[in-house]
PDB file of C-alpha atoms in Angstrom:
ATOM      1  CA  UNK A   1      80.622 126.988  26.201  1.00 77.00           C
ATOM      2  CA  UNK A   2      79.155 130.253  27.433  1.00 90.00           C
ATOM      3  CA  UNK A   3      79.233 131.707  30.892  1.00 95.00           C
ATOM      4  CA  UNK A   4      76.556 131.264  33.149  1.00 98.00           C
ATOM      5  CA  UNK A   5      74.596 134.636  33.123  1.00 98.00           C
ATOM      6  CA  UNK A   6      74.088 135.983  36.730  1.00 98.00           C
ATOM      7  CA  UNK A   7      72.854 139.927  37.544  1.00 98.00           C
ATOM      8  CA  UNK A   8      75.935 142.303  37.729  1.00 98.00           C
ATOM      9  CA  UNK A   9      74.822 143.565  40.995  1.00 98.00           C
ATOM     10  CA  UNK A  10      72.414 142.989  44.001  1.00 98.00           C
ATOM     11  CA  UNK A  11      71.636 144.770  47.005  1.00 98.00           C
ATOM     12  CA  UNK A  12      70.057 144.715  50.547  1.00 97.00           C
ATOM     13  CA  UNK A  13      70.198 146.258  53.878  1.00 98.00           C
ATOM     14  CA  UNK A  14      71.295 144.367  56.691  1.00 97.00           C
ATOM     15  CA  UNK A  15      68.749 142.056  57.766  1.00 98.00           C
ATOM     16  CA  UNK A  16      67.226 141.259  54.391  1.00 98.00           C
ATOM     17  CA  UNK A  17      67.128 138.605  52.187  1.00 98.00           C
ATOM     18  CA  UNK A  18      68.470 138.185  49.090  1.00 98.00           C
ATOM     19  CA  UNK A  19      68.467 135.834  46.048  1.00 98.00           C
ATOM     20  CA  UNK A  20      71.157 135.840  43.361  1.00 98.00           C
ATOM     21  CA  UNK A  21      70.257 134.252  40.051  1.00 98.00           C
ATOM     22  CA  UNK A  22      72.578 131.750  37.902  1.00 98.00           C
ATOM     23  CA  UNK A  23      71.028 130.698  34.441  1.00 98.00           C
ATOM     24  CA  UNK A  24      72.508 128.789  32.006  1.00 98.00           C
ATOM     25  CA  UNK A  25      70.937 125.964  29.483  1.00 97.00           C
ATOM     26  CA  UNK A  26      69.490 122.059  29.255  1.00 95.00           C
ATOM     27  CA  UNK A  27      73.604 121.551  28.988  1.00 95.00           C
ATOM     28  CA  UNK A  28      74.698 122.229  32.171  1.00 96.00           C
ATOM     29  CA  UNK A  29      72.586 124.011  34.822  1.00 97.00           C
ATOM     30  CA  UNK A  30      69.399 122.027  33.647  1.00 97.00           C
ATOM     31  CA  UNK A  31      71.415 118.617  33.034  1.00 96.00           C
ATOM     32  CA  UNK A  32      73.261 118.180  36.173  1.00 95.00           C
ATOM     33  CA  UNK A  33      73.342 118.636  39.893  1.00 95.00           C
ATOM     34  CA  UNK A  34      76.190 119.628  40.314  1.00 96.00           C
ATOM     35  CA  UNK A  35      75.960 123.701  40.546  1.00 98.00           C
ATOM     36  CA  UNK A  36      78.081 125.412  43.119  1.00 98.00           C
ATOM     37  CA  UNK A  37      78.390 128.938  44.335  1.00 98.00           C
ATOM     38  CA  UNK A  38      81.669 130.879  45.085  1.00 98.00           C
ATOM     39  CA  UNK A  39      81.989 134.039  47.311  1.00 98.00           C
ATOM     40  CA  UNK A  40      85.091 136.475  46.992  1.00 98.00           C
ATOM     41  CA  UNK A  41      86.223 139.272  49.005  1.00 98.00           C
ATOM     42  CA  UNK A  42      88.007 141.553  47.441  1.00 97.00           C
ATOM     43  CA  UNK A  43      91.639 140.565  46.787  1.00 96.00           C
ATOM     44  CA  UNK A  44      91.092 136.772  48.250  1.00 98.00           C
ATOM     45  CA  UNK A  45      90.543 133.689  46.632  1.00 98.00           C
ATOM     46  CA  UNK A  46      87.226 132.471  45.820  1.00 98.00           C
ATOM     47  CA  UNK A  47      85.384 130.587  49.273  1.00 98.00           C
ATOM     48  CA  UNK A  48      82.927 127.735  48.384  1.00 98.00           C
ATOM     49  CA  UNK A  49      79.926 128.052  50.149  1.00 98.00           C
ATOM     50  CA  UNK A  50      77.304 125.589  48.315  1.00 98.00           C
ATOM     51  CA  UNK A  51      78.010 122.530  46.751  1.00 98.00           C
ATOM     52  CA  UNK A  52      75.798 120.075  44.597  1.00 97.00           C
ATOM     53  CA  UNK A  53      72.522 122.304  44.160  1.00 97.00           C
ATOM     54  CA  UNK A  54      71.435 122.351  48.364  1.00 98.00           C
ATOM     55  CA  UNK A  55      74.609 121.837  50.332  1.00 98.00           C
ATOM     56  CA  UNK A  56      76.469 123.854  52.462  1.00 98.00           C
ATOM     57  CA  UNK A  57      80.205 123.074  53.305  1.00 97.00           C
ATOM     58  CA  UNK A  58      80.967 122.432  57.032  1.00 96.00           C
ATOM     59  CA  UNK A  59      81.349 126.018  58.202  1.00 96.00           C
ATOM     60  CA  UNK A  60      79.352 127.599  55.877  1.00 98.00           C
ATOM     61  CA  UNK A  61      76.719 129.819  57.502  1.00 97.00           C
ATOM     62  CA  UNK A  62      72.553 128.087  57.403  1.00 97.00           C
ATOM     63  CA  UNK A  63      72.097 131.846  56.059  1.00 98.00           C
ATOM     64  CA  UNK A  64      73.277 130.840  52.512  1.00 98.00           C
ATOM     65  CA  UNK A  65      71.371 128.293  50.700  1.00 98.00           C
ATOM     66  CA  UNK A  66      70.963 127.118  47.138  1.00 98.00           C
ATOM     67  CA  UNK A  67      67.954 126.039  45.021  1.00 98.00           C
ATOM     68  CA  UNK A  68      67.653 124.957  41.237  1.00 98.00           C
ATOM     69  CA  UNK A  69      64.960 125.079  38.829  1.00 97.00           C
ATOM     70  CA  UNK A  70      65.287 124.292  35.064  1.00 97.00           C
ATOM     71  CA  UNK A  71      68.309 126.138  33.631  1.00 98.00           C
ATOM     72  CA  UNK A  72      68.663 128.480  36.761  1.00 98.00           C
ATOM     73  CA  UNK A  73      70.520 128.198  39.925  1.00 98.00           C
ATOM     74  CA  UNK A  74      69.910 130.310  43.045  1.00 98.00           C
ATOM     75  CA  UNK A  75      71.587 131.384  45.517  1.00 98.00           C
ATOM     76  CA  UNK A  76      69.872 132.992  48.991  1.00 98.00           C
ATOM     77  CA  UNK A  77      71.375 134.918  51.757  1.00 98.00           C
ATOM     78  CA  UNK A  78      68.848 135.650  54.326  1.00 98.00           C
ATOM     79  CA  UNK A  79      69.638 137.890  57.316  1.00 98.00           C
ATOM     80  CA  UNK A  80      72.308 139.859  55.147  1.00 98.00           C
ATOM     81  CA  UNK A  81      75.519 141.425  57.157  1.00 98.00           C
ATOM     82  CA  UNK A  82      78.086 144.047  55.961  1.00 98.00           C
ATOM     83  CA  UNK A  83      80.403 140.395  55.907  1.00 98.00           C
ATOM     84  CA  UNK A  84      78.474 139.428  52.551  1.00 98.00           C
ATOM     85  CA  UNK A  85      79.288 142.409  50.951  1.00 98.00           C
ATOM     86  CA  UNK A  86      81.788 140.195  47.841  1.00 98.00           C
ATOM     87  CA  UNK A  87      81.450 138.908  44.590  1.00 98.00           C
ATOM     88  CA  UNK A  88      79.683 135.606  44.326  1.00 98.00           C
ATOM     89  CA  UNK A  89      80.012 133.005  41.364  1.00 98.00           C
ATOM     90  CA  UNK A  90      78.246 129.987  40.328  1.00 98.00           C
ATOM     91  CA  UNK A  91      79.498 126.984  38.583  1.00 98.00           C
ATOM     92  CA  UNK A  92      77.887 124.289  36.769  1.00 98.00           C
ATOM     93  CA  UNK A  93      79.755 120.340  35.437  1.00 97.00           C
ATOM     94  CA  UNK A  94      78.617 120.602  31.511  1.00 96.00           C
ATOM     95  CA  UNK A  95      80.351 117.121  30.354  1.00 90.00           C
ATOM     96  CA  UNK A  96      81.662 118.586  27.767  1.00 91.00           C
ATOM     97  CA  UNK A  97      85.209 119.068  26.653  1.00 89.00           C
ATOM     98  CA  UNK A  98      84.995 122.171  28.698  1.00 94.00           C
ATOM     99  CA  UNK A  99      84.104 120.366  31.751  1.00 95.00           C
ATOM    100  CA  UNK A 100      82.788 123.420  34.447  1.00 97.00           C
ATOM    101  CA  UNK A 101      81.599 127.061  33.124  1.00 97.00           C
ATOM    102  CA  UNK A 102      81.368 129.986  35.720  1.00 98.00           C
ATOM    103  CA  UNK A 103      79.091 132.521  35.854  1.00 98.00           C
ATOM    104  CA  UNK A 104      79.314 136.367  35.222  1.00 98.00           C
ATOM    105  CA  UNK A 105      79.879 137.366  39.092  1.00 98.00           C
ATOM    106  CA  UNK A 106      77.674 138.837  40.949  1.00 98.00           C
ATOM    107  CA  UNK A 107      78.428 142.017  43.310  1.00 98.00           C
ATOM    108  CA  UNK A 108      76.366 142.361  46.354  1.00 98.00           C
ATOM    109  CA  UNK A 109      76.567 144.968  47.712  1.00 98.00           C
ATOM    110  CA  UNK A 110      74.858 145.506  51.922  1.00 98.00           C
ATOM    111  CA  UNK A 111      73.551 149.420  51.707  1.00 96.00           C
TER     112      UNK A 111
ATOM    113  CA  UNK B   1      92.479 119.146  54.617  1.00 80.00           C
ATOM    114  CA  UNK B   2      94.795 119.580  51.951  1.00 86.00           C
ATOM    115  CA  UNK B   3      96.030 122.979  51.559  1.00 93.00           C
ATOM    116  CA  UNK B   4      97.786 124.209  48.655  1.00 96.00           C
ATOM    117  CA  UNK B   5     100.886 127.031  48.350  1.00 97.00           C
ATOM    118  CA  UNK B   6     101.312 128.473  44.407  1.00 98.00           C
ATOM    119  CA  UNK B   7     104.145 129.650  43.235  1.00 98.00           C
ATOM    120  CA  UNK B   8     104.998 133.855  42.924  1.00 98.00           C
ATOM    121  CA  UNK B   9     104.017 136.156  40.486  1.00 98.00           C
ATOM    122  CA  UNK B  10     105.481 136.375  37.010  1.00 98.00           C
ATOM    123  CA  UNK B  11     106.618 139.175  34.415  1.00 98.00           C
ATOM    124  CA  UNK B  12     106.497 137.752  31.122  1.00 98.00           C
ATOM    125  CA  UNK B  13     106.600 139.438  27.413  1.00 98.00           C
ATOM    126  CA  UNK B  14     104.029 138.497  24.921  1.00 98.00           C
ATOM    127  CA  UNK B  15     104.882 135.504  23.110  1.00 98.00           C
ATOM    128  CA  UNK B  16     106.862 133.685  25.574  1.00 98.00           C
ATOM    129  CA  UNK B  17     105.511 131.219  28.297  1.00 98.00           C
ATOM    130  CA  UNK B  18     104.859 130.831  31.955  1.00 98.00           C
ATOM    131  CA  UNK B  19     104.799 127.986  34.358  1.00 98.00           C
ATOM    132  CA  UNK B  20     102.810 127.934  37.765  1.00 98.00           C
ATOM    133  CA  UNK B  21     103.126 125.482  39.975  1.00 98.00           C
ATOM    134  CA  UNK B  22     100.786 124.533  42.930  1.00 97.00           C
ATOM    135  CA  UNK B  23     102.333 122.235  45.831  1.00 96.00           C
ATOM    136  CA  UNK B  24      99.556 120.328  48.392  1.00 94.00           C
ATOM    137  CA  UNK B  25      99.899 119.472  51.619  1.00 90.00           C
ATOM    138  CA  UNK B  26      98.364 117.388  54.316  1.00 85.00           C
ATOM    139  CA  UNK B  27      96.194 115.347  51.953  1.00 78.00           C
ATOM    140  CA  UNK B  28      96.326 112.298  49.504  1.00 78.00           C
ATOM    141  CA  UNK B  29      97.988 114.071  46.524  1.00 84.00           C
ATOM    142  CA  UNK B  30      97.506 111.389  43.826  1.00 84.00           C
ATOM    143  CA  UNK B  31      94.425 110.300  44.405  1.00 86.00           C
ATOM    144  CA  UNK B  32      93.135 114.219  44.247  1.00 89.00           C
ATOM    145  CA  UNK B  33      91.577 116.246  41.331  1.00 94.00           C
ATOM    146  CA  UNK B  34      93.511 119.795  41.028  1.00 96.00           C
ATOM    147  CA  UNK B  35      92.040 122.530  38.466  1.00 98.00           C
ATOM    148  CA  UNK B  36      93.021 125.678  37.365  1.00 98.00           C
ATOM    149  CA  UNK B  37      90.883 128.714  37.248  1.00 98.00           C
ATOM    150  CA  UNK B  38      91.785 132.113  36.207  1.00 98.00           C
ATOM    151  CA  UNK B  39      90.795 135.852  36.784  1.00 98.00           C
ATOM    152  CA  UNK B  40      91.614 138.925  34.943  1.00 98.00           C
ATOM    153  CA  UNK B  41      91.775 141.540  36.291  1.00 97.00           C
ATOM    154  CA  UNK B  42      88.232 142.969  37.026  1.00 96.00           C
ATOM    155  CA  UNK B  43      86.874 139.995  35.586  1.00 97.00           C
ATOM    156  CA  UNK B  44      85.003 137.070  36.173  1.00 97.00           C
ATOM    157  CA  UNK B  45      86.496 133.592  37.326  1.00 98.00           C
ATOM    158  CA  UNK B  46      87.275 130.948  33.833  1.00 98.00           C
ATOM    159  CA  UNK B  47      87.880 127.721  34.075  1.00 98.00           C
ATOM    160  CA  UNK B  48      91.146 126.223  32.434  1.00 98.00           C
ATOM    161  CA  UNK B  49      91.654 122.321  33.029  1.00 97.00           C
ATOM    162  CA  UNK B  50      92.432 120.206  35.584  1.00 97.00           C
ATOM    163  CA  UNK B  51      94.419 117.005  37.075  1.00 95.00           C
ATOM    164  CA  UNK B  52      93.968 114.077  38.679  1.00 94.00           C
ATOM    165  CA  UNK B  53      98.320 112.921  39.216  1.00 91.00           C
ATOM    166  CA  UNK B  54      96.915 109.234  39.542  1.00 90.00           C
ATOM    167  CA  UNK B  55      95.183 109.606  36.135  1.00 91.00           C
ATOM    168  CA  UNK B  56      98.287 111.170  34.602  1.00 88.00           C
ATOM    169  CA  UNK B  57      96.474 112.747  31.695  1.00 87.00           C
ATOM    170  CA  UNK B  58      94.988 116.337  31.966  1.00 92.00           C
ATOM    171  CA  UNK B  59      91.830 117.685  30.725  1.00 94.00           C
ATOM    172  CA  UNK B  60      91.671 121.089  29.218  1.00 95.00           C
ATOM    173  CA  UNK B  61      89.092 123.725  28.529  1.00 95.00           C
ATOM    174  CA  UNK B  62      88.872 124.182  24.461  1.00 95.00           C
ATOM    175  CA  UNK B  63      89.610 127.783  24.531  1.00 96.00           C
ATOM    176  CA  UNK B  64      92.919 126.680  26.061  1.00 95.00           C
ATOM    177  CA  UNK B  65      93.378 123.603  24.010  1.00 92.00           C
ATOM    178  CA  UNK B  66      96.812 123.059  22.624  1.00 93.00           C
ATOM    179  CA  UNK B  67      98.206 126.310  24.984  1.00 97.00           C
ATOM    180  CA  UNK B  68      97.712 124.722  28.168  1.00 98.00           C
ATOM    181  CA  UNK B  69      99.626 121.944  28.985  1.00 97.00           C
ATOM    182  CA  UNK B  70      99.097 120.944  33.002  1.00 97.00           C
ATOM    183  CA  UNK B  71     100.948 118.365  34.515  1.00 96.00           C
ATOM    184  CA  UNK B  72     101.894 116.707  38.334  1.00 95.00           C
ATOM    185  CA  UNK B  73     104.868 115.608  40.210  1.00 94.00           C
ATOM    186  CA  UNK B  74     103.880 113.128  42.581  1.00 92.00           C
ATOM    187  CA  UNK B  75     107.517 113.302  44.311  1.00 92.00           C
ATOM    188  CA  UNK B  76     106.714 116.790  45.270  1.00 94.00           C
ATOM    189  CA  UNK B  77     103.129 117.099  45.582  1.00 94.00           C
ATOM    190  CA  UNK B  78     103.115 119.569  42.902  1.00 95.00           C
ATOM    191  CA  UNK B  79     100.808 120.659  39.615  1.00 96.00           C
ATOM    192  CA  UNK B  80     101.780 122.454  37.334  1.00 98.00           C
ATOM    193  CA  UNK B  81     100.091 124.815  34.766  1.00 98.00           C
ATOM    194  CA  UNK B  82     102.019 125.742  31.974  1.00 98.00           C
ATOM    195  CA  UNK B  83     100.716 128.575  28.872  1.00 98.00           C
ATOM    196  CA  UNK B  84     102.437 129.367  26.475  1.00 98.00           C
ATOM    197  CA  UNK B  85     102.228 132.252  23.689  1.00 98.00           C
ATOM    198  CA  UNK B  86     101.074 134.577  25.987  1.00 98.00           C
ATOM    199  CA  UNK B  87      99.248 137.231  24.999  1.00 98.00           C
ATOM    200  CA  UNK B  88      98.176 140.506  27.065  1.00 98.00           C
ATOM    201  CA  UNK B  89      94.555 139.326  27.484  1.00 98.00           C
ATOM    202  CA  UNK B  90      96.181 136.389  29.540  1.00 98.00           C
ATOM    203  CA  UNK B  91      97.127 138.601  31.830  1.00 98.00           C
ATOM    204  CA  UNK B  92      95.063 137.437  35.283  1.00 98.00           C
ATOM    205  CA  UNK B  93      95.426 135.718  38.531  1.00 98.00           C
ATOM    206  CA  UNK B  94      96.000 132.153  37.955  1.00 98.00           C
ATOM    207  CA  UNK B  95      94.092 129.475  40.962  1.00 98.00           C
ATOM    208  CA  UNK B  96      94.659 126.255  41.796  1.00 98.00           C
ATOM    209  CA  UNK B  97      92.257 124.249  43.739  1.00 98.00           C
ATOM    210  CA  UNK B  98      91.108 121.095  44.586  1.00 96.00           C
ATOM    211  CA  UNK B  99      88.155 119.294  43.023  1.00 94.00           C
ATOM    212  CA  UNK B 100      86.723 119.015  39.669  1.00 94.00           C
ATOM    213  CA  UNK B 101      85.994 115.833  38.274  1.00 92.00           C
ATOM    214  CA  UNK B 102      88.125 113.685  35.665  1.00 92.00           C
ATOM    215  CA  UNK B 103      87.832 110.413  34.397  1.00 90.00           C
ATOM    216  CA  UNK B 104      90.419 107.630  32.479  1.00 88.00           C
ATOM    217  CA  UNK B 105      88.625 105.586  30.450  1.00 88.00           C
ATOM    218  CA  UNK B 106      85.733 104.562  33.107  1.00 89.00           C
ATOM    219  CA  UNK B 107      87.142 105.347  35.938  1.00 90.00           C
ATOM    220  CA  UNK B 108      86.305 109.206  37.391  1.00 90.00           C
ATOM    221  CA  UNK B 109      87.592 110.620  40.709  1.00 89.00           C
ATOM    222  CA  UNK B 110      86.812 114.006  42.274  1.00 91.00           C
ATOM    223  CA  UNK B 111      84.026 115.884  42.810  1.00 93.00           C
ATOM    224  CA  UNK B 112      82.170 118.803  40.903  1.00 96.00           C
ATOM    225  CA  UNK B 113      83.115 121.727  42.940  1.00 97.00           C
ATOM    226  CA  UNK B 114      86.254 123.592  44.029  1.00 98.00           C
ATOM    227  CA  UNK B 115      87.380 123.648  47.887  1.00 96.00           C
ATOM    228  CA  UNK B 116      90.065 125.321  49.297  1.00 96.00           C
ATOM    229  CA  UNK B 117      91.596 127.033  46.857  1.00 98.00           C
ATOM    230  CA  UNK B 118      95.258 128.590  46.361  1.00 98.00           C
ATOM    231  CA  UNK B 119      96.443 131.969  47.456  1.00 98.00           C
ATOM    232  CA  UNK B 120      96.365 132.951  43.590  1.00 98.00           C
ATOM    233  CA  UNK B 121      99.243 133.869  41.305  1.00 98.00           C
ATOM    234  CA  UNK B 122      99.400 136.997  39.555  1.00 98.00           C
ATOM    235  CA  UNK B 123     100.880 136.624  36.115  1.00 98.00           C
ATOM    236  CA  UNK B 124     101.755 140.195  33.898  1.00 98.00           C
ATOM    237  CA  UNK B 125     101.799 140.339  30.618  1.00 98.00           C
ATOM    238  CA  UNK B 126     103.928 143.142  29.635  1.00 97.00           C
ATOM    239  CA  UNK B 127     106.381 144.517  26.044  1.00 94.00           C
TER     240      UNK B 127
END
């Protein structure tokens, strides 16, 4: 099972919007709903912040949101802040023997 | 909200094995999927297998098959994730978490995503 491919890196300034890709085949991302998306500050555990495709855990800022179509996953943060600056992940159910695959990471980084 | 406390980090020499464990609290243990995700360092997050201690049985990622053995004491609301003949790649920060989704036969419990997640446990590979 091969990783979901995300970009290494994105970038905005503070107040922008920004979309972080998460592709992966008919297998997984196309078959299921069941993508979610990880952030990670540096030296912490991964944080879920979208769960099933769309939703947002209770918490989770309405600045994040998620969006599939096909084989690719997105993930949007709109309004960026210096906070978002981490490493964000996706994950997809396959139903195969290797039940979840992750993506590469993506680094955002807030100029 | 369960929260889960892992076990310290680990020296081990190539070859030899290593045993995490990952202890919940303030939820319904047995009834709750656990999985276990690594990172190495620099690297991206892998998924390794997971638990559900009602289901008994474990499910394991195929790159890990037949190294991974996970298991779960319900008397002390702990999993375990056990790998043996380490190697230096294995080096990483080993997660647990809760969620994932595993099945017996028909019957599936969980949920396909991971929330919270452990403090992480650093394991080094080192001659």
């Amino acid at each position: 099972q091969s990783a979901l491919t995300q970009p290494a890196s994105v970038s905005g300034s503070p107040g922008q919007s920004i979309t972080i890709s998460c592709t992966g085949s008919s297998s997984d991302v196309g078959r299921y709903r069941s993508v979610s998306w990880y952030q990670q500050h540096a030296g912490k555990a991964p944080k879920l912040i979208i769960y099933d495709v769309i939703n947002r855990p209770s918490g989770v800022s309405n600045r994040f949101s998620g969006s599939k179509s096909g084989n690719t996953a997105s993930l949007t943060i709109s309004g960026l802040q210096a906070e978002d600056e981490a490493d964000y992940y996706c994950t997809s159910y396959t139903g195969s023997s290797t039940l979840y695959v992750f993506g590469t990471g993506t680094k955002v980084t807030v100029l | 909200q369960v929260q889960l406390v892992q076990s310290g980090a680990e020296v081990k020499q190539p070859g030899s094995s290593v045993k995490v464990s990952c202890k919940a609290s303030g939820g319904t243990f047995r009834s709750s999927a656990i999985t276990w995700v690594r990172q190495a360092p620099g690297q991206g997050l892998e998924y390794m297998g997971g638990i559900i201690p009602l289901f008994g049985t474990a499910n394991s990622a195929q790159k890990f098959q037949g190294r991974v053995t996970i298991t779960a004491d319900e008397s002390t609301s702990t999993v375990y994730m056990e790998l043996s003949s380490l190697r230096f790649e294995d080096m990483a920060i080993y997660y647990c978490a809760i969620g994932g989704e595993y099945c017996r036969g028909n019957s599936c419990r969980g949920y396909n995503w991971f929330d919270p997640w452990g403090q992480g446990t650093l394991v080094t590979v080192s001659s």
